[in-house]
Amino acid sequence: MSTDTSAGELSVEELRELIPQLQQLTDKYKRAELVQKALFEISELAGSVSELHRLYPAIHQIIGDFMNALNFYVAIYDQEEELVDFVYFVDQFDEQTVTQISASDLMGGITGHILRTGKHLVLTKENSKQVFSDTNIKLFGKTPIDLIGVPLKRGSRVIGAMVVQSYDEAVRYTAEDLEILLFVSQHIVNTVDRVKSRELTEQTIRERTKQLRMINEELQDEILERQKIESLQQALFEISELSAAVEGDMSDFYANLHDILGRLLSAPNCYIATLNEDRDFLEFPYYSDEIQSDIEPRPIGRGLTEYVLRSGRAELIDPTRVESLALEGELDQSIAENILNTENSWLGSPLIVEGEISGVIAVQTYAADSRYTLKDLELLRFVSHHIATAMERKRSTDAIQMYTQQLSEKVRERTDELHKTNLYLKKQIDERKEIELKLIHDAHHDALTGLPNRVMFNSRLELAIANKKRYTDHNFAVLFIDLDRFKLINDTLGHHAGDQFLKEVSKRIEHCVRAHDLVARLGGDEFVILLDSFDDVADVEEVATRIINSIATPFMLGTKEMYSGASIGIAYIESGYESADEIIRDADAAMYQAKAMGRGRYVMFDKSMRQKLLEELELENEFRKTLKSSKFECHLQPALNLTSKDYLYHELFIRWEHPTIGKIKREQFWQVAEHSGLTIEIDNYMLAQASELLMSWSRSNGPEQHYKVAINLSINHLMQSKLVLQLIESIENSGIDASKLVFEFDENDLNRRSQFMLPAIRKLKRAGVTLVLDNFGSGLASLSYLYSYPFDFVKVDHRFVKSIPRSQRNLKLIQSVLVISEHLNFQLIAEGIETEEQLKALLDVGCEIGQGNYLESAVSVDPTGSAKSLSA
């Protein structure tokens, strides 16, 4: 109100004069307000701006609010580094190219002057020359119209300079602008320090945070690396464990390898390829793929696997690589196109064991966003060595396990075999023991009766002889038993009945002696007894009587009742005996004496019997001498045609006249030959005589050159094929015609060993020898020979001929054989024709051939003589 009043009192002119003052005052207040606002904003900047590069543009904008500051820059001076840093620079004409400039290069300029002097500088176009002249300042860049530069001080230390400049005549700076800049510069330094401090703090925090972050990232990387290493170590451990695992087959092993590998890198598809033994074929023991379920073995080609095999190193093949490999000819074009189409990424590494590539392990993906890296390649390369070693170890382990299993099976089989063998050996040992015991038993016992045999009896008898020499009061006796009619039983009822008879006899004899007496069978129907420690001779005679009476009791053999008897010779053991054979010999001699006296009795041995044995021995010795000197007499008697009187053959037989005893009967002759074991020698002797005779006849011109000679051969010549061959060889070597030889075989001899005779007789037949069955009808199996044996002639036993014509039965028998002969291609010979009645009866029944003294008597002949001896 007062103002209005005063205004009302002033004149217009006064008011007009006051307007400029008021206007000036108003501008002053406005400028003061702007300065305050600028200071406030600068203070706000200290609290809101945290970075210097944002502070300086803000200061530029604040200063530009109260003065024209189109061209403005701030330079900070680093005295330690001697560098000036133009932290903020805006100029219409000059462009800042270098932010940091050496202080020595700027000290001659405007900025250097302010920094050096620490004083503000005002340049106008009016005073610039004077100032340059006074201060020796050099101007860099375009010359401004006006320039105000103020120092930036921290206390008394100049830390920089702040400069505004104008290139426009219309823009001039005043003292007030200088004052404002000087005023603001002090606040700006504080703000810069605060911002710089905050910036340094924040920068320090950021750097520390960055360091911590980097450390954390490094730790995280290290943790990840350690985790990868741990995973890798765990994978390698599991791979090693897999290779060492005994259980599980190779397919499970490969699947587990795939699972382990899948934990290390992306392996949705995996396969293992191996080379065959010839290294020309790929086999895939393991194959797992999302698209293709299986794969067949294939020959080596130009595939991914083969490329790894050729290069010998791990390979990463993706669409960026596959084209170059295809162009180089390393891969088939179809494979390259397939990888490009499917955006396949493939990793493969060779499986190397002891420097040799045995296969490839590979993984692959079919997605563009899951391609493999070089780290995956390095990982697979590293793991593949362990996988190859594990595969080899697994194969070796499986091979060893299989070998061990096979070895175990073999050991088990061998153990079973050994067990079986042991059982078998034990069984064999037991059987061998049984056999040995049986052999020992058999060696000392008779197989038929179970009685002790000659060996055991002789052993016990030797002990008895030794005992008698030591204890002369001990009495021992030997009983030699020979059975009557045993041969008749054997021939009539057969060998089985004969064996049953001998068994029954052995039982009866054992019942007649004491438990400690020894009964033995020497062979055939001969038994011996050793009576041990008897008191009187009557005891021995009682035993002998019991045995004779027991054997005289009828025997039931099958359904037939048979009778037998026993002849017993007794020899007492005396101190003069030296061997068991001597006692048995004497007991045997006493037995023969008992048989000679009528059988069915016992005889005590005396020395006269020994003398008789000596005589028989002497007779045998003389027999041997006569045979050796060929002094037996040879006789011939023909077999001839009863009607035409033509000779069929001449039978050659020998007779022996002892120098002291005289003529020896035929039966005794052959008995001595049998006992002497000289039947083969006699046969050879007669064959030699017949051969000489035939050779002698062959040199004559008479009818005898066509004669045949017959000899009687023993069956001993037919017992061995070797002897038969020797006989045939002798005939061939003699140079005579085998067809002129006639061999006669006695039916009784054939009855004993007929099963061995037929092959030998057939050999003689094939050699061309004429065969005759002699004494037909004397045995019990005669008809069987007519059918089975290839005899040319059958000679009827002389006892049948002797009984005719009074025995019509025997005559009918001869007539029946004649009928059979027509069907079996042999001729009948009637032997022993002694009378005209016998001859007439034989002619009446159709008999054509005969032999006997009535027809022609036997004559002595010298085999080396001429045919005249026959008529003599």
XYZ file of C-alpha atoms in Angstrom, residues 92-754:
663
model
C 31.610 -25.802 -32.247
C 34.816 -25.813 -34.237
C 37.386 -27.901 -32.450
C 36.806 -31.644 -32.143
C 38.382 -33.552 -29.276
C 40.451 -36.383 -30.665
C 42.677 -37.082 -27.722
C 41.297 -37.027 -24.196
C 44.602 -37.241 -22.389
C 47.464 -34.902 -23.347
C 50.835 -34.483 -21.753
C 50.923 -31.461 -19.440
C 54.170 -30.256 -20.961
C 52.419 -29.909 -24.323
C 49.622 -27.786 -22.886
C 51.458 -25.535 -20.476
C 52.046 -22.879 -23.173
C 48.335 -22.701 -24.007
C 45.259 -21.195 -22.325
C 44.466 -24.355 -20.332
C 48.094 -24.743 -19.299
C 48.215 -21.102 -18.221
C 45.206 -21.522 -15.903
C 46.617 -24.795 -14.498
C 50.070 -23.295 -14.065
C 49.034 -19.951 -12.502
C 45.895 -21.030 -10.713
C 44.220 -17.798 -11.834
C 41.197 -17.150 -13.944
C 41.592 -15.827 -17.458
C 39.292 -13.524 -19.424
C 39.897 -13.066 -23.106
C 37.998 -10.764 -25.398
C 38.633 -9.786 -28.900
C 39.665 -6.437 -27.544
C 42.313 -7.590 -25.062
C 43.433 -10.871 -26.574
C 46.513 -9.445 -28.228
C 47.585 -7.681 -25.079
C 46.997 -10.803 -22.985
C 48.856 -13.047 -25.392
C 51.696 -10.578 -25.399
C 51.815 -10.277 -21.609
C 51.504 -13.967 -20.832
C 53.150 -15.557 -23.863
C 50.110 -17.744 -24.240
C 49.847 -19.753 -27.420
C 46.477 -20.320 -28.909
C 45.536 -23.806 -30.041
C 42.598 -24.067 -32.325
C 40.226 -21.319 -33.497
C 40.487 -17.896 -31.822
C 37.346 -17.206 -29.764
C 35.542 -13.822 -29.512
C 35.281 -14.140 -25.736
C 36.714 -16.702 -23.354
C 36.468 -17.155 -19.629
C 38.598 -19.794 -17.929
C 38.563 -20.427 -14.177
C 40.742 -22.809 -12.205
C 39.315 -25.759 -10.293
C 40.966 -25.848 -6.908
C 40.944 -28.270 -4.061
C 42.093 -25.952 -1.348
C 45.137 -24.183 -2.780
C 45.930 -26.971 -5.224
C 44.872 -26.546 -8.817
C 43.308 -29.785 -10.024
C 41.904 -28.546 -13.304
C 40.312 -25.835 -15.391
C 36.803 -24.991 -16.620
C 36.486 -22.881 -19.760
C 33.581 -21.324 -21.699
C 34.112 -19.561 -24.968
C 32.152 -17.883 -27.673
C 32.771 -17.586 -31.388
C 29.776 -15.297 -31.952
C 29.926 -11.491 -31.912
C 26.498 -11.472 -30.444
C 27.533 -13.513 -27.477
C 29.802 -11.540 -25.151
C 30.749 -12.378 -21.613
C 30.539 -9.947 -18.733
C 32.207 -9.616 -15.387
C 29.092 -11.069 -13.859
C 29.613 -14.200 -15.940
C 33.159 -14.392 -14.611
C 31.913 -13.918 -11.067
C 29.296 -16.622 -11.471
C 31.833 -19.052 -12.946
C 34.303 -18.347 -10.154
C 31.544 -18.837 -7.581
C 30.208 -21.976 -9.213
C 33.704 -23.479 -9.788
C 34.241 -23.885 -6.038
C 31.026 -25.810 -5.678
C 31.737 -27.769 -8.792
C 35.042 -29.012 -7.335
C 33.225 -30.170 -4.204
C 30.598 -31.849 -6.302
C 33.237 -33.440 -8.533
C 35.116 -34.683 -5.479
C 31.958 -36.075 -3.984
C 30.888 -37.704 -7.246
C 34.390 -38.845 -7.921
C 34.623 -40.268 -4.436
C 31.272 -41.963 -4.906
C 32.347 -43.045 -8.360
C 35.593 -44.387 -6.972
C 33.693 -46.079 -4.196
C 31.156 -47.473 -6.555
C 33.874 -48.339 -9.005
C 35.764 -50.007 -6.205
C 32.576 -51.777 -5.242
C 31.938 -52.679 -8.841
C 35.483 -53.832 -9.317
C 35.346 -55.762 -6.078
C 31.987 -57.128 -7.033
C 33.371 -57.922 -10.452
C 36.388 -59.543 -8.853
C 34.127 -61.442 -6.496
C 31.906 -62.369 -9.419
C 34.924 -63.436 -11.427
C 36.216 -65.345 -8.426
C 32.780 -66.860 -7.997
C 32.596 -67.671 -11.655
C 36.067 -69.157 -11.495
C 34.970 -71.098 -8.442
C 31.838 -72.164 -10.255
C 33.933 -73.112 -13.250
C 36.322 -74.938 -10.968
C 33.414 -76.607 -9.227
C 31.956 -77.561 -12.597
C 35.371 -78.720 -13.726
C 35.809 -80.663 -10.540
C 32.336 -82.081 -10.955
C 33.200 -83.000 -14.529
C 36.466 -84.519 -13.337
C 34.622 -86.354 -10.577
C 32.003 -87.482 -13.076
C 34.781 -88.521 -15.429
C 36.628 -90.323 -12.640
C 33.377 -91.953 -11.561
C 32.704 -92.931 -15.169
C 36.227 -94.336 -15.541
C 35.813 -96.187 -12.260
C 32.487 -97.614 -13.405
C 34.050 -98.566 -16.746
C 36.856 -100.316 -14.890
C 34.340 -102.024 -12.635
C 32.363 -103.138 -15.681
C 35.433 -104.649 -17.278
C 36.287 -106.486 -14.077
C 32.750 -107.758 -13.488
C 32.532 -111.512 -13.864
C 28.785 -111.702 -14.310
C 26.876 -110.306 -17.261
C 27.347 -110.842 -20.952
C 28.863 -108.458 -23.489
C 25.503 -106.961 -24.532
C 24.865 -105.806 -20.949
C 28.439 -104.565 -20.790
C 27.995 -102.404 -23.919
C 24.641 -101.064 -22.699
C 26.213 -100.043 -19.392
C 29.067 -98.346 -21.282
C 26.469 -96.374 -23.249
C 24.738 -95.335 -20.029
C 28.031 -94.182 -18.470
C 29.011 -92.289 -21.606
C 25.583 -90.614 -21.660
C 26.305 -89.054 -18.256
C 29.477 -87.403 -19.623
C 28.116 -86.006 -22.857
C 25.002 -86.076 -24.981
C 24.823 -89.609 -26.328
C 21.232 -90.446 -27.305
C 22.616 -92.599 -30.122
C 25.665 -94.773 -29.684
C 27.271 -97.739 -31.355
C 30.459 -99.793 -31.194
C 32.020 -101.177 -34.357
C 34.790 -103.791 -34.402
C 36.958 -105.316 -37.117
C 36.820 -109.021 -37.854
C 39.924 -111.210 -37.806
C 40.690 -110.515 -41.485
C 40.132 -106.748 -40.900
C 37.967 -106.468 -44.004
C 34.545 -106.500 -42.376
C 32.822 -104.316 -39.781
C 30.773 -105.935 -37.053
C 28.494 -104.085 -34.642
C 28.371 -105.796 -31.252
C 26.387 -102.834 -29.887
C 24.018 -100.441 -31.710
C 21.455 -98.081 -30.133
C 19.825 -95.472 -32.374
C 16.645 -93.390 -32.283
C 15.945 -93.803 -35.992
C 17.447 -97.155 -37.001
C 16.795 -100.072 -34.669
C 19.614 -102.333 -35.820
C 22.432 -102.596 -38.313
C 23.923 -105.496 -40.212
C 27.662 -106.236 -40.476
C 29.178 -104.786 -43.626
C 32.421 -104.828 -45.595
C 34.859 -101.957 -45.203
C 33.703 -98.957 -47.243
C 33.697 -95.130 -47.126
C 31.640 -94.508 -44.032
C 32.216 -92.378 -40.951
C 33.518 -95.361 -38.994
C 35.966 -96.311 -41.719
C 37.258 -92.716 -41.857
C 38.168 -92.866 -38.159
C 39.807 -96.267 -38.726
C 41.876 -94.822 -41.577
C 42.839 -91.605 -39.787
C 43.513 -93.318 -36.464
C 42.226 -90.309 -34.477
C 39.018 -89.046 -32.917
C 36.845 -87.061 -35.328
C 33.993 -84.503 -35.002
C 31.900 -84.560 -38.159
C 28.967 -82.171 -38.633
C 27.378 -80.417 -41.625
C 30.228 -77.850 -41.728
C 32.852 -80.585 -42.056
C 31.141 -83.304 -43.993
C 31.117 -81.471 -47.339
C 34.894 -81.081 -47.381
C 35.364 -84.757 -46.478
C 33.010 -85.788 -49.268
C 34.891 -83.586 -51.769
C 38.194 -85.130 -50.619
C 36.733 -88.606 -51.294
C 36.919 -89.651 -47.662
C 33.153 -90.210 -47.376
C 30.455 -91.521 -49.672
C 28.295 -88.743 -51.115
C 25.140 -90.425 -49.793
C 26.453 -90.315 -46.241
C 27.349 -86.625 -46.605
C 23.880 -85.812 -47.951
C 22.254 -87.715 -45.111
C 24.200 -85.712 -42.497
C 23.321 -82.441 -44.234
C 19.635 -83.347 -44.429
C 19.358 -84.488 -40.809
C 21.788 -81.846 -39.490
C 23.539 -84.734 -37.827
C 26.447 -84.211 -35.459
C 28.732 -87.238 -35.106
C 31.627 -88.053 -32.775
C 33.823 -91.105 -33.277
C 37.007 -92.264 -31.616
C 39.201 -95.266 -32.393
C 39.452 -98.100 -29.877
C 43.167 -98.699 -29.529
C 44.651 -101.590 -27.569
C 48.423 -102.011 -27.412
C 48.918 -99.662 -30.355
C 46.477 -101.457 -32.662
C 43.049 -100.169 -33.687
C 40.417 -102.796 -33.054
C 37.273 -100.734 -33.611
C 35.412 -97.445 -33.157
C 33.017 -96.047 -30.567
C 30.684 -93.350 -31.887
C 27.850 -91.089 -30.652
C 25.566 -88.906 -32.730
C 22.642 -86.481 -32.522
C 19.995 -85.517 -35.067
C 19.174 -81.993 -33.804
C 20.772 -78.730 -34.948
C 20.623 -77.266 -31.422
C 22.603 -80.126 -29.834
C 25.763 -80.265 -31.841
C 28.966 -81.553 -30.362
C 31.940 -79.336 -29.490
C 35.675 -79.827 -29.423
C 35.424 -80.392 -25.671
C 33.044 -83.294 -26.340
C 35.532 -84.580 -28.898
C 38.389 -84.350 -26.403
C 36.292 -86.050 -23.748
C 35.330 -88.914 -26.069
C 38.949 -89.251 -27.175
C 40.047 -89.516 -23.551
C 37.270 -91.901 -22.529
C 37.683 -94.101 -25.617
C 41.121 -95.244 -24.471
C 39.636 -96.460 -21.224
C 36.652 -97.969 -23.022
C 38.978 -99.844 -25.381
C 41.004 -101.099 -22.436
C 37.801 -102.021 -20.604
C 36.452 -103.859 -23.652
C 39.689 -105.771 -23.998
C 39.719 -106.522 -20.279
C 36.065 -107.592 -20.453
C 36.768 -109.810 -23.433
C 39.813 -111.181 -21.645
C 37.799 -111.576 -18.447
C 34.988 -113.285 -20.334
C 37.537 -115.420 -22.171
C 39.246 -116.242 -18.897
C 35.877 -116.841 -17.281
C 34.814 -119.022 -20.183
C 38.171 -120.775 -20.079
C 37.857 -121.081 -16.304
C 34.321 -122.344 -16.708
C 35.419 -124.749 -19.396
C 38.386 -125.690 -17.239
C 36.062 -126.120 -14.261
C 33.753 -128.218 -16.388
C 36.725 -130.188 -17.647
C 38.028 -130.481 -14.097
C 34.580 -131.525 -12.974
C 34.267 -133.904 -15.893
C 37.795 -135.091 -15.271
C 37.026 -135.385 -11.563
C 33.877 -137.314 -12.411
C 35.887 -139.386 -14.848
C 38.583 -139.875 -12.228
C 35.912 -140.695 -9.684
C 34.335 -143.103 -12.121
C 37.796 -144.334 -13.033
C 38.640 -144.705 -9.359
C 35.395 -146.544 -8.810
C 36.091 -148.544 -11.936
C 39.692 -149.143 -10.820
C 38.494 -150.019 -7.335
C 35.968 -152.319 -8.915
C 38.700 -153.682 -11.166
C 41.032 -154.040 -8.173
C 38.296 -155.792 -6.264
C 37.535 -157.865 -9.325
C 41.265 -158.438 -9.833
C 41.587 -159.468 -6.217
C 38.634 -161.741 -6.688
C 40.163 -162.943 -9.942
C 43.533 -163.369 -8.259
C 41.891 -165.229 -5.434
C 39.928 -167.159 -8.022
C 43.088 -167.715 -10.054
C 44.874 -168.827 -6.930
C 41.899 -170.983 -6.158
C 41.644 -172.181 -9.760
C 45.374 -172.745 -9.869
C 45.030 -175.046 -6.888
C 41.555 -176.454 -7.478
C 39.765 -178.455 -10.097
C 37.354 -176.338 -12.166
C 34.697 -179.034 -12.378
C 34.492 -180.500 -8.887
C 36.040 -177.670 -6.854
C 38.462 -180.131 -5.277
C 42.166 -179.344 -4.925
C 44.128 -180.160 -8.081
C 47.490 -181.804 -8.683
C 49.460 -178.622 -7.852
C 47.882 -178.165 -4.445
C 47.934 -181.870 -3.714
C 51.655 -182.107 -4.576
C 52.379 -179.101 -2.352
C 50.574 -180.656 0.604
C 52.185 -183.996 -0.128
C 55.667 -182.410 -0.091
C 54.881 -180.970 3.344
C 53.728 -184.392 4.518
C 57.014 -185.948 3.274
C 59.003 -183.284 5.137
C 56.878 -183.832 8.236
C 57.465 -187.615 8.053
C 61.216 -187.080 7.898
C 61.077 -184.865 10.977
C 58.478 -186.812 12.918
C 58.787 -190.489 11.989
C 55.859 -191.485 14.193
C 53.413 -189.471 12.111
C 51.566 -191.585 9.582
C 50.462 -190.504 6.105
C 48.973 -192.428 3.200
C 48.049 -191.662 -0.409
C 45.003 -193.273 -2.029
C 44.894 -193.215 -5.871
C 41.313 -193.777 -7.142
C 40.319 -194.658 -10.696
C 36.636 -194.936 -11.638
C 35.102 -197.792 -13.624
C 32.874 -197.214 -16.651
C 33.510 -193.464 -16.746
C 34.305 -193.572 -20.464
C 31.168 -195.581 -21.101
C 29.051 -193.024 -19.208
C 30.713 -190.152 -21.067
C 30.257 -191.756 -24.479
C 26.744 -192.993 -23.802
C 25.122 -190.066 -22.018
C 27.415 -187.254 -23.147
C 29.952 -185.013 -21.490
C 27.397 -183.183 -19.368
C 26.304 -186.409 -17.754
C 29.980 -187.316 -17.317
C 30.615 -184.022 -15.532
C 27.628 -184.566 -13.256
C 28.920 -188.043 -12.520
C 32.360 -186.701 -11.516
C 30.802 -184.054 -9.257
C 28.703 -186.651 -7.506
C 31.742 -188.918 -7.098
C 33.749 -186.042 -5.548
C 30.973 -185.436 -2.999
C 30.789 -189.128 -2.084
C 34.540 -189.349 -1.624
C 34.580 -186.227 0.600
C 31.892 -187.810 2.798
C 34.130 -190.840 3.301
C 37.151 -188.969 4.744
C 37.852 -186.758 7.725
C 37.762 -182.981 7.648
C 41.554 -182.610 7.765
C 42.193 -185.180 5.024
C 42.828 -183.814 1.536
C 40.852 -185.016 -1.503
C 42.064 -183.930 -4.964
C 41.255 -184.625 -8.594
C 44.254 -185.205 -10.847
C 42.248 -185.209 -14.075
C 39.717 -187.333 -15.954
C 38.379 -189.956 -13.572
C 41.466 -190.044 -11.324
C 41.205 -188.882 -7.697
C 43.796 -188.914 -4.916
C 43.491 -188.649 -1.151
C 46.092 -187.685 1.448
C 45.178 -189.283 4.775
C 46.752 -187.266 7.550
C 47.826 -188.650 10.933
C 46.021 -191.985 11.174
C 46.729 -194.457 13.986
C 46.642 -197.814 12.234
C 46.729 -199.310 8.756
C 43.195 -200.569 9.388
C 42.007 -196.930 9.370
C 43.299 -196.514 5.816
C 41.677 -199.760 4.701
C 38.394 -198.639 6.283
C 38.452 -195.385 4.331
C 39.197 -197.246 1.095
C 36.338 -199.684 1.771
C 33.885 -196.818 2.453
C 34.879 -195.156 -0.808
C 34.455 -198.353 -2.848
C 31.058 -199.049 -1.275
C 29.908 -195.432 -1.757
C 30.835 -195.343 -5.434
C 29.270 -198.758 -6.004
C 25.896 -197.244 -5.072
C 23.849 -196.453 -8.250
C 24.047 -192.933 -9.760
C 20.965 -191.115 -11.081
C 22.135 -189.176 -14.128
C 19.070 -187.440 -15.509
C 16.439 -190.122 -15.796
C 18.945 -192.982 -16.118
C 20.382 -195.084 -13.358
C 24.070 -195.809 -13.887
C 26.572 -197.968 -12.031
C 30.249 -197.472 -11.524
C 33.005 -198.695 -9.339
C 36.385 -197.688 -7.980
C 39.827 -199.211 -8.054
C 42.121 -197.835 -5.336
C 45.858 -197.977 -4.961
C 47.354 -197.164 -1.531
C 50.913 -195.999 -0.848
C 52.167 -195.199 2.656
C 54.567 -192.321 3.096
C 57.880 -193.596 4.322
C 61.053 -191.720 5.156
C 62.713 -192.973 1.985
C 60.496 -190.902 -0.313
C 62.042 -187.706 -1.674
C 59.247 -186.233 -3.817
C 55.498 -186.233 -4.197
C 55.742 -187.698 -7.718
C 57.350 -190.854 -6.341
C 54.467 -191.500 -3.938
C 51.795 -190.736 -6.549
C 53.603 -193.008 -9.008
C 53.576 -195.871 -6.493
C 49.916 -195.318 -5.569
C 49.107 -195.249 -9.291
C 50.940 -198.542 -9.764
C 48.938 -200.090 -6.922
C 45.721 -198.805 -8.549
C 46.627 -200.471 -11.881
C 47.254 -203.654 -9.952
C 43.788 -203.367 -8.396
C 42.210 -202.900 -11.840
C 44.162 -205.888 -13.169
C 42.856 -207.998 -10.293
C 39.240 -207.366 -11.207
C 38.365 -203.782 -10.237
C 36.203 -202.677 -7.295
C 39.004 -203.277 -4.782
C 42.022 -201.630 -3.172
C 45.633 -202.776 -3.281
C 48.562 -201.780 -1.076
C 51.707 -200.817 -2.938
C 54.746 -203.073 -2.677
C 58.126 -202.997 -4.384
C 57.148 -205.639 -6.960
C 54.749 -203.139 -8.471
C 57.557 -200.653 -8.763
C 59.525 -203.307 -10.591
C 56.657 -203.677 -13.039
C 56.664 -199.922 -13.583
C 60.353 -200.080 -14.249
C 59.728 -202.771 -16.819
C 57.119 -200.557 -18.516
C 59.572 -197.706 -18.476
C 62.191 -199.935 -20.017
C 59.665 -200.985 -22.650
C 59.013 -197.329 -23.454
C 62.729 -196.640 -23.765
C 63.126 -199.601 -26.073
C 60.178 -198.339 -28.099
C 61.916 -194.998 -28.566
C 65.135 -196.683 -29.659
C 63.327 -198.864 -32.192
C 61.502 -195.845 -33.617
C 64.717 -193.894 -33.843
C 66.457 -196.760 -35.682
C 63.380 -197.451 -37.888
C 63.360 -201.182 -37.029
C 59.627 -201.671 -36.820
C 58.231 -204.351 -39.147
C 56.003 -203.129 -41.970
C 53.037 -205.218 -43.173
C 50.594 -204.770 -46.033
C 47.047 -206.078 -46.325
C 44.864 -205.076 -49.258
C 41.252 -203.908 -49.365
C 39.792 -205.333 -52.574
C 36.688 -205.737 -54.656
C 34.881 -208.852 -53.452
C 33.764 -209.774 -56.943
C 36.607 -208.769 -59.284
C 39.362 -209.165 -56.678
C 40.809 -205.819 -57.839
C 42.873 -203.982 -55.232
C 41.305 -200.806 -53.832
C 44.377 -199.971 -51.752
C 46.944 -201.696 -49.510
C 46.826 -200.925 -45.797
C 50.307 -200.404 -44.341
C 50.708 -201.124 -40.618
C 53.705 -201.833 -38.379
C 54.439 -204.519 -35.822
C 57.053 -204.600 -33.051
C 58.863 -207.646 -31.793
C 60.721 -206.941 -28.541
C 64.078 -208.676 -28.232
C 63.188 -210.264 -24.878
C 59.418 -209.986 -24.537
C 58.636 -211.012 -28.104
C 55.765 -209.769 -30.252
C 53.908 -206.774 -28.792
C 50.167 -206.673 -29.327
C 48.670 -203.889 -31.384
C 46.752 -202.447 -28.398
C 49.864 -202.481 -26.195
C 51.888 -200.967 -29.048
C 49.587 -197.960 -29.322
C 49.306 -197.748 -25.529
C 53.075 -197.410 -25.255
C 53.034 -194.824 -28.072
C 50.329 -192.832 -26.318
C 52.093 -192.960 -22.928
C 55.372 -192.004 -24.558
C 53.792 -189.057 -26.451
C 55.186 -190.459 -29.727
C 51.981 -190.774 -31.758
C 52.972 -187.895 -34.088
C 56.412 -189.471 -34.608
C 54.808 -192.867 -35.398
C 52.480 -191.138 -37.911
C 55.439 -189.440 -39.589
C 57.339 -192.743 -39.593
C 54.446 -194.543 -41.293
C 54.014 -191.697 -43.802
C 57.698 -191.924 -44.640
C 57.426 -195.714 -45.099
C 54.342 -195.311 -47.303
C 56.105 -192.631 -49.368
C 59.168 -194.847 -49.919
C 56.935 -197.736 -50.880
C 54.971 -195.651 -53.385
C 58.203 -194.263 -54.848
C 59.526 -197.795 -55.193
C 56.338 -198.966 -56.921
C 56.315 -195.960 -59.225
C 59.665 -197.139 -60.659
C 58.305 -200.606 -61.592
C 56.480 -201.618 -64.731
C 53.995 -203.904 -62.982
C 50.441 -203.230 -61.756
C 51.805 -201.997 -58.391
C 52.703 -198.674 -59.975
C 48.963 -197.866 -59.759
C 48.482 -199.127 -56.210
C 47.412 -196.914 -53.316
C 48.790 -197.171 -49.769
C 46.715 -196.552 -46.634
C 48.073 -195.721 -43.187
C 46.333 -195.207 -39.841
C 46.824 -191.664 -38.509
C 46.188 -190.620 -34.918
C 43.877 -187.715 -34.288
C 46.774 -185.793 -32.717
C 47.737 -184.843 -36.261
C 44.357 -183.221 -36.657
C 44.336 -181.308 -33.364
C 46.403 -178.389 -34.659
C 46.097 -176.716 -38.028
C 49.854 -176.261 -38.013
C 50.394 -180.051 -37.913
C 47.896 -180.566 -40.723
C 49.744 -178.048 -42.892
C 53.059 -179.706 -42.076
C 51.559 -183.083 -43.042
C 50.368 -181.724 -46.400
C 53.746 -180.029 -46.941
C 55.524 -183.345 -46.235
C 53.392 -185.070 -48.875
C 54.203 -182.359 -51.412
C 57.928 -182.456 -50.612
C 58.052 -186.271 -50.905
C 57.276 -186.067 -54.600
C 54.480 -188.660 -54.494
C 50.974 -188.294 -55.828
C 48.638 -187.379 -52.933
C 45.823 -189.279 -54.654
C 47.738 -192.532 -53.980
C 47.661 -191.931 -50.244
C 44.825 -193.164 -48.044
C 44.451 -191.937 -44.441
C 42.393 -194.010 -42.028
C 41.041 -192.384 -38.843
C 39.676 -194.407 -35.942
C 36.098 -193.566 -35.041
C 36.797 -193.917 -31.294
C 39.534 -191.287 -31.512
C 37.235 -188.926 -33.423
C 34.558 -189.331 -30.748
C 36.829 -187.723 -28.158
C 37.590 -184.488 -30.052
C 35.264 -184.548 -33.032
